[in-house]
Amino acid sequence: MDRRAFVAAGIVLLAAPIATEAQPAAKVYRIGYLGSGSSTSGFHEAFGQGLRELGWIEGQNIVIDYRFANGRFDRLPELAADLVRLKVDIIVAQPTPAALAARNATRSIPIVIINVGDPVGLGLVASLARPAGNVTGTAFDVGLETFGKALELLKEAIPKAGHVAVLSNPANPAQALAISYVKVAAQSLGLRLLLREARGPDEFGRAFAEIAKERVDALLIVAESLFLLHRTSLADLAVKYRLPTMYGFREHVLAGGLMSYGPSLAHNSRRAATFVDKILKGAKPADLPVEQPTKFELVINLKTAKDLGLTIPVSLRARADEVIQ
């Protein structure tokens, strides 16, 4: 090797480690996930699936810190504050109570909400089209039309229904708007309503006993994370008191409930991953419009119908997205 070649080779050898050291390590983002319910719901898994489809893999380019309140909404502020102390890059909050706790905990960390009822009315965003702050995501703002459809389908399943009970959770701030929608829808359908509330599973038995005592024809349980968490207990009580019941989530029907009509929670959870993806790539929550539900599903449990002594009309079964035998 001549002198010039030897010198050139030395320069390359000296430069190689310098070039290697200059390459920055890929950033690993930290995501905080705050849920009002429990990990058994599986919605955080649907969210994770959405992230994987977009190239975000736990343990590689993201870390997810999960916090679940298990239906105890009073714990949400503490859990949200914990995520803020961890200095997460984004907080994902599902549903309404978790979203409010996250927003109260920080006005600077981006927040992606999932299945939140009336985000405008609750002050989480300025408008759906222009959120204007640090919050965006998917709403559960299904509106009057959806509740009207749910009551219409319930009446179609039980044609004689004229008196319908409604069970809601006053601890959830979004329930007041939902009840107002139900009242308007019931009036248009000529239905009388019996309103009852339950803040926790210890109040379910009392509420169902009161509803059954009034001899209502059917029951509407307003979509809510606490009720979803205790869906099996609610389904059992509905059968015990022989109350044909309409729910807002298909998960209730899978647990033994009669029927449900509403948005797909799993679909909304997967969609939330697109907001996280955009924010991690530089977008601001204020510039990302909040999405409303686009996929609705009717689910019917024929086994439960048989237990209740009901025959679901063939026309209604034909329109169902899923029928459980």
mmCIF file of N, CA and C in Angstrom, residues 205-292:
data_model
loop_
_atom_site.group_PDB
_atom_site.id
_atom_site.type_symbol
_atom_site.label_atom_id
_atom_site.label_comp_id
_atom_site.label_asym_id
_atom_site.label_seq_id
_atom_site.Cartn_x
_atom_site.Cartn_y
_atom_site.Cartn_z
ATOM 1 N N GLY A 205 -79.601 -2.758 42.544
ATOM 2 C CA GLY A 205 -80.725 -3.552 43.017
ATOM 3 C C GLY A 205 -81.921 -2.696 43.382
ATOM 4 N N ARG A 206 -81.652 -1.610 44.110
ATOM 5 C CA ARG A 206 -82.728 -0.696 44.510
ATOM 6 C C ARG A 206 -83.402 -0.076 43.291
ATOM 7 N N ALA A 207 -82.594 0.363 42.311
ATOM 8 C CA ALA A 207 -83.142 1.002 41.116
ATOM 9 C C ALA A 207 -84.022 0.027 40.325
ATOM 10 N N PHE A 208 -83.555 -1.199 40.154
ATOM 11 C CA PHE A 208 -84.338 -2.179 39.396
ATOM 12 C C PHE A 208 -85.627 -2.548 40.130
ATOM 13 N N ALA A 209 -85.563 -2.665 41.449
ATOM 14 C CA ALA A 209 -86.764 -2.986 42.222
ATOM 15 C C ALA A 209 -87.807 -1.886 42.062
ATOM 16 N N GLU A 210 -87.375 -0.623 42.109
ATOM 17 C CA GLU A 210 -88.302 0.500 41.942
ATOM 18 C C GLU A 210 -88.897 0.510 40.538
ATOM 19 N N ILE A 211 -88.051 0.232 39.535
ATOM 20 C CA ILE A 211 -88.517 0.214 38.148
ATOM 21 C C ILE A 211 -89.546 -0.891 37.945
ATOM 22 N N ALA A 212 -89.255 -2.074 38.485
ATOM 23 C CA ALA A 212 -90.176 -3.205 38.328
ATOM 24 C C ALA A 212 -91.505 -2.934 39.043
ATOM 25 N N LYS A 213 -91.441 -2.249 40.166
ATOM 26 C CA LYS A 213 -92.640 -1.943 40.935
ATOM 27 C C LYS A 213 -93.597 -1.060 40.144
ATOM 28 N N GLU A 214 -93.042 -0.230 39.265
ATOM 29 C CA GLU A 214 -93.864 0.690 38.464
ATOM 30 C C GLU A 214 -94.464 0.000 37.234
ATOM 31 N N ARG A 215 -94.146 -1.272 37.051
ATOM 32 C CA ARG A 215 -94.699 -2.074 35.945
ATOM 33 C C ARG A 215 -94.481 -1.425 34.577
ATOM 34 N N VAL A 216 -93.269 -1.006 34.329
ATOM 35 C CA VAL A 216 -92.947 -0.443 33.009
ATOM 36 C C VAL A 216 -92.873 -1.574 31.987
ATOM 37 N N ASP A 217 -92.951 -1.202 30.710
ATOM 38 C CA ASP A 217 -92.925 -2.200 29.641
ATOM 39 C C ASP A 217 -91.511 -2.526 29.182
ATOM 40 N N ALA A 218 -90.585 -1.603 29.386
ATOM 41 C CA ALA A 218 -89.212 -1.805 28.919
ATOM 42 C C ALA A 218 -88.287 -0.840 29.643
ATOM 43 N N LEU A 219 -86.987 -1.034 29.440
ATOM 44 C CA LEU A 219 -85.970 -0.216 30.111
ATOM 45 C C LEU A 219 -84.914 0.221 29.109
ATOM 46 N N LEU A 220 -84.501 1.463 29.216
ATOM 47 C CA LEU A 220 -83.368 1.989 28.444
ATOM 48 C C LEU A 220 -82.265 2.346 29.437
ATOM 49 N N ILE A 221 -81.107 1.710 29.289
ATOM 50 C CA ILE A 221 -79.950 2.050 30.119
ATOM 51 C C ILE A 221 -79.026 2.940 29.298
ATOM 52 N N VAL A 222 -78.843 4.169 29.749
ATOM 53 C CA VAL A 222 -78.054 5.145 28.998
ATOM 54 C C VAL A 222 -76.591 4.717 28.956
ATOM 55 N N ALA A 223 -75.987 4.838 27.791
ATOM 56 C CA ALA A 223 -74.582 4.448 27.607
ATOM 57 C C ALA A 223 -73.691 5.174 28.602
ATOM 58 N N GLU A 224 -72.878 4.391 29.336
ATOM 59 C CA GLU A 224 -72.074 4.982 30.409
ATOM 60 C C GLU A 224 -71.013 3.984 30.837
ATOM 61 N N SER A 225 -69.819 4.480 31.180
ATOM 62 C CA SER A 225 -68.693 3.581 31.470
ATOM 63 C C SER A 225 -68.900 2.747 32.732
ATOM 64 N N LEU A 226 -69.538 3.296 33.760
ATOM 65 C CA LEU A 226 -69.804 2.528 34.974
ATOM 66 C C LEU A 226 -70.727 1.355 34.667
ATOM 67 N N PHE A 227 -71.780 1.621 33.901
ATOM 68 C CA PHE A 227 -72.716 0.565 33.536
ATOM 69 C C PHE A 227 -72.032 -0.489 32.670
ATOM 70 N N LEU A 228 -71.124 -0.029 31.817
ATOM 71 C CA LEU A 228 -70.392 -0.974 30.973
ATOM 72 C C LEU A 228 -69.505 -1.880 31.820
ATOM 73 N N LEU A 229 -68.893 -1.318 32.833
ATOM 74 C CA LEU A 229 -68.010 -2.077 33.710
ATOM 75 C C LEU A 229 -68.785 -3.188 34.430
ATOM 76 N N HIS A 230 -70.041 -2.910 34.773
ATOM 77 C CA HIS A 230 -70.871 -3.873 35.513
ATOM 78 C C HIS A 230 -71.983 -4.433 34.625
ATOM 79 N N ARG A 231 -71.668 -4.644 33.371
ATOM 80 C CA ARG A 231 -72.670 -5.065 32.384
ATOM 81 C C ARG A 231 -73.301 -6.419 32.707
ATOM 82 N N THR A 232 -72.528 -7.343 33.247
ATOM 83 C CA THR A 232 -73.091 -8.662 33.562
ATOM 84 C C THR A 232 -74.125 -8.564 34.680
ATOM 85 N N SER A 233 -73.856 -7.778 35.697
ATOM 86 C CA SER A 233 -74.799 -7.594 36.803
ATOM 87 C C SER A 233 -76.097 -6.964 36.306
ATOM 88 N N LEU A 234 -75.967 -5.969 35.432
ATOM 89 C CA LEU A 234 -77.153 -5.305 34.891
ATOM 90 C C LEU A 234 -77.978 -6.251 34.033
ATOM 91 N N ALA A 235 -77.300 -7.065 33.232
ATOM 92 C CA ALA A 235 -78.013 -8.029 32.389
ATOM 93 C C ALA A 235 -78.756 -9.042 33.251
ATOM 94 N N ASP A 236 -78.121 -9.504 34.318
ATOM 95 C CA ASP A 236 -78.752 -10.473 35.220
ATOM 96 C C ASP A 236 -79.981 -9.864 35.901
ATOM 97 N N LEU A 237 -79.877 -8.609 36.322
ATOM 98 C CA LEU A 237 -81.006 -7.939 36.974
ATOM 99 C C LEU A 237 -82.166 -7.741 35.998
ATOM 100 N N ALA A 238 -81.852 -7.430 34.748
ATOM 101 C CA ALA A 238 -82.896 -7.234 33.739
ATOM 102 C C ALA A 238 -83.673 -8.529 33.517
ATOM 103 N N VAL A 239 -82.964 -9.648 33.493
ATOM 104 C CA VAL A 239 -83.634 -10.944 33.327
ATOM 105 C C VAL A 239 -84.419 -11.298 34.594
ATOM 106 N N LYS A 240 -83.812 -11.047 35.752
ATOM 107 C CA LYS A 240 -84.477 -11.346 37.023
ATOM 108 C C LYS A 240 -85.823 -10.645 37.131
ATOM 109 N N TYR A 241 -85.847 -9.359 36.760
ATOM 110 C CA TYR A 241 -87.080 -8.579 36.853
ATOM 111 C C TYR A 241 -87.881 -8.599 35.552
ATOM 112 N N ARG A 242 -87.436 -9.413 34.604
ATOM 113 C CA ARG A 242 -88.121 -9.596 33.321
ATOM 114 C C ARG A 242 -88.371 -8.248 32.632
ATOM 115 N N LEU A 243 -87.280 -7.486 32.508
ATOM 116 C CA LEU A 243 -87.342 -6.163 31.880
ATOM 117 C C LEU A 243 -86.623 -6.190 30.529
ATOM 118 N N PRO A 244 -87.348 -6.115 29.424
ATOM 119 C CA PRO A 244 -86.687 -5.996 28.112
ATOM 120 C C PRO A 244 -85.893 -4.693 28.086
ATOM 121 N N THR A 245 -84.594 -4.800 27.834
ATOM 122 C CA THR A 245 -83.713 -3.638 28.023
ATOM 123 C C THR A 245 -82.894 -3.323 26.781
ATOM 124 N N MET A 246 -82.824 -2.030 26.476
ATOM 125 C CA MET A 246 -81.988 -1.507 25.390
ATOM 126 C C MET A 246 -80.763 -0.841 26.016
ATOM 127 N N TYR A 247 -79.583 -1.191 25.490
ATOM 128 C CA TYR A 247 -78.322 -0.621 25.958
ATOM 129 C C TYR A 247 -77.673 0.187 24.835
ATOM 130 N N GLY A 248 -76.614 0.919 25.184
ATOM 131 C CA GLY A 248 -75.928 1.730 24.189
ATOM 132 C C GLY A 248 -74.708 1.071 23.588
ATOM 133 N N PHE A 249 -74.247 -0.060 24.186
ATOM 134 C CA PHE A 249 -73.026 -0.714 23.729
ATOM 135 C C PHE A 249 -73.269 -2.196 23.463
ATOM 136 N N ARG A 250 -72.668 -2.729 22.425
ATOM 137 C CA ARG A 250 -72.821 -4.143 22.087
ATOM 138 C C ARG A 250 -72.266 -5.052 23.185
ATOM 139 N N GLU A 251 -71.296 -4.544 23.944
ATOM 140 C CA GLU A 251 -70.690 -5.343 25.006
ATOM 141 C C GLU A 251 -71.730 -5.778 26.046
ATOM 142 N N HIS A 252 -72.765 -4.964 26.239
ATOM 143 C CA HIS A 252 -73.841 -5.330 27.159
ATOM 144 C C HIS A 252 -74.581 -6.567 26.654
ATOM 145 N N VAL A 253 -74.798 -6.617 25.361
ATOM 146 C CA VAL A 253 -75.535 -7.733 24.773
ATOM 147 C C VAL A 253 -74.692 -9.007 24.810
ATOM 148 N N LEU A 254 -73.399 -8.869 24.601
ATOM 149 C CA LEU A 254 -72.504 -10.016 24.702
ATOM 150 C C LEU A 254 -72.509 -10.584 26.113
ATOM 151 N N ALA A 255 -72.805 -9.718 27.117
ATOM 152 C CA ALA A 255 -72.831 -10.141 28.514
ATOM 153 C C ALA A 255 -74.198 -10.670 28.934
ATOM 154 N N GLY A 256 -75.150 -10.726 27.996
ATOM 155 C CA GLY A 256 -76.460 -11.269 28.321
ATOM 156 C C GLY A 256 -77.609 -10.291 28.225
ATOM 157 N N GLY A 257 -77.330 -9.033 27.836
ATOM 158 C CA GLY A 257 -78.392 -8.059 27.651
ATOM 159 C C GLY A 257 -79.224 -8.373 26.416
ATOM 160 N N LEU A 258 -80.415 -7.803 26.322
ATOM 161 C CA LEU A 258 -81.325 -8.107 25.217
ATOM 162 C C LEU A 258 -80.877 -7.494 23.893
ATOM 163 N N MET A 259 -80.674 -6.167 23.874
ATOM 164 C CA MET A 259 -80.326 -5.510 22.616
ATOM 165 C C MET A 259 -79.595 -4.194 22.865
ATOM 166 N N SER A 260 -78.871 -3.761 21.860
ATOM 167 C CA SER A 260 -78.140 -2.496 21.973
ATOM 168 C C SER A 260 -78.146 -1.785 20.635
ATOM 169 N N TYR A 261 -78.065 -0.456 20.725
ATOM 170 C CA TYR A 261 -77.909 0.358 19.514
ATOM 171 C C TYR A 261 -77.029 1.547 19.853
ATOM 172 N N GLY A 262 -75.974 1.723 19.077
ATOM 173 C CA GLY A 262 -75.095 2.860 19.318
ATOM 174 C C GLY A 262 -73.794 2.733 18.562
ATOM 175 N N PRO A 263 -72.893 3.687 18.762
ATOM 176 C CA PRO A 263 -71.595 3.662 18.086
ATOM 177 C C PRO A 263 -70.739 2.501 18.553
ATOM 178 N N SER A 264 -69.783 2.125 17.728
ATOM 179 C CA SER A 264 -68.831 1.081 18.083
ATOM 180 C C SER A 264 -67.700 1.698 18.899
ATOM 181 N N LEU A 265 -67.592 1.310 20.158
ATOM 182 C CA LEU A 265 -66.541 1.844 21.023
ATOM 183 C C LEU A 265 -65.159 1.397 20.557
ATOM 184 N N ALA A 266 -65.064 0.152 20.099
ATOM 185 C CA ALA A 266 -63.778 -0.359 19.630
ATOM 186 C C ALA A 266 -63.308 0.409 18.398
ATOM 187 N N HIS A 267 -64.236 0.715 17.505
ATOM 188 C CA HIS A 267 -63.886 1.471 16.291
ATOM 189 C C HIS A 267 -63.375 2.862 16.660
ATOM 190 N N ASN A 268 -64.080 3.532 17.586
ATOM 191 C CA ASN A 268 -63.646 4.860 18.016
ATOM 192 C C ASN A 268 -62.278 4.811 18.700
ATOM 193 N N SER A 269 -62.028 3.735 19.447
ATOM 194 C CA SER A 269 -60.741 3.596 20.126
ATOM 195 C C SER A 269 -59.609 3.443 19.115
ATOM 196 N N ARG A 270 -59.851 2.652 18.070
ATOM 197 C CA ARG A 270 -58.832 2.508 17.022
ATOM 198 C C ARG A 270 -58.606 3.823 16.297
ATOM 199 N N ARG A 271 -59.689 4.563 16.056
ATOM 200 C CA ARG A 271 -59.573 5.849 15.347
ATOM 201 C C ARG A 271 -58.743 6.846 16.152
ATOM 202 N N ALA A 272 -58.820 6.752 17.485
ATOM 203 C CA ALA A 272 -58.065 7.691 18.323
ATOM 204 C C ALA A 272 -56.570 7.590 18.070
ATOM 205 N N ALA A 273 -56.113 6.424 17.643
ATOM 206 C CA ALA A 273 -54.686 6.235 17.356
ATOM 207 C C ALA A 273 -54.213 7.162 16.243
ATOM 208 N N THR A 274 -55.099 7.507 15.310
ATOM 209 C CA THR A 274 -54.696 8.402 14.218
ATOM 210 C C THR A 274 -54.379 9.802 14.745
ATOM 211 N N PHE A 275 -55.086 10.212 15.798
ATOM 212 C CA PHE A 275 -54.810 11.522 16.403
ATOM 213 C C PHE A 275 -53.445 11.502 17.096
ATOM 214 N N VAL A 276 -53.172 10.427 17.811
ATOM 215 C CA VAL A 276 -51.870 10.289 18.470
ATOM 216 C C VAL A 276 -50.759 10.311 17.431
ATOM 217 N N ASP A 277 -50.953 9.584 16.346
ATOM 218 C CA ASP A 277 -49.962 9.525 15.269
ATOM 219 C C ASP A 277 -49.658 10.923 14.720
ATOM 220 N N LYS A 278 -50.699 11.688 14.450
ATOM 221 C CA LYS A 278 -50.513 13.029 13.881
ATOM 222 C C LYS A 278 -49.822 13.971 14.869
ATOM 223 N N ILE A 279 -50.194 13.872 16.143
ATOM 224 C CA ILE A 279 -49.599 14.759 17.148
ATOM 225 C C ILE A 279 -48.130 14.426 17.363
ATOM 226 N N LEU A 280 -47.797 13.145 17.414
ATOM 227 C CA LEU A 280 -46.396 12.761 17.576
ATOM 228 C C LEU A 280 -45.551 13.178 16.379
ATOM 229 N N LYS A 281 -46.202 13.369 15.243
ATOM 230 C CA LYS A 281 -45.488 13.803 14.050
ATOM 231 C C LYS A 281 -45.502 15.319 13.869
ATOM 232 N N GLY A 282 -46.009 16.037 14.889
ATOM 233 C CA GLY A 282 -45.905 17.493 14.862
ATOM 234 C C GLY A 282 -47.192 18.279 14.810
ATOM 235 N N ALA A 283 -48.335 17.629 14.596
ATOM 236 C CA ALA A 283 -49.604 18.358 14.528
ATOM 237 C C ALA A 283 -50.016 18.848 15.914
ATOM 238 N N LYS A 284 -50.807 19.914 15.964
ATOM 239 C CA LYS A 284 -51.307 20.456 17.214
ATOM 240 C C LYS A 284 -52.764 20.034 17.411
ATOM 241 N N PRO A 285 -53.162 19.654 18.626
ATOM 242 C CA PRO A 285 -54.554 19.262 18.876
ATOM 243 C C PRO A 285 -55.555 20.314 18.412
ATOM 244 N N ALA A 286 -55.195 21.577 18.576
ATOM 245 C CA ALA A 286 -56.104 22.664 18.210
ATOM 246 C C ALA A 286 -56.454 22.660 16.732
ATOM 247 N N ASP A 287 -55.597 22.048 15.906
ATOM 248 C CA ASP A 287 -55.814 22.039 14.460
ATOM 249 C C ASP A 287 -56.458 20.746 13.957
ATOM 250 N N LEU A 288 -56.759 19.822 14.866
ATOM 251 C CA LEU A 288 -57.327 18.528 14.468
ATOM 252 C C LEU A 288 -58.788 18.457 14.898
ATOM 253 N N PRO A 289 -59.747 18.526 13.959
ATOM 254 C CA PRO A 289 -61.166 18.474 14.310
ATOM 255 C C PRO A 289 -61.539 17.201 15.065
ATOM 256 N N VAL A 290 -62.431 17.342 16.031
ATOM 257 C CA VAL A 290 -62.944 16.197 16.778
ATOM 258 C C VAL A 290 -63.869 15.393 15.868
ATOM 259 N N GLU A 291 -63.708 14.080 15.872
ATOM 260 C CA GLU A 291 -64.540 13.220 15.031
ATOM 261 C C GLU A 291 -65.760 12.731 15.798
ATOM 262 N N GLN A 292 -66.911 12.735 15.122
ATOM 263 C CA GLN A 292 -68.118 12.148 15.680
ATOM 264 C C GLN A 292 -68.272 10.722 15.169
#
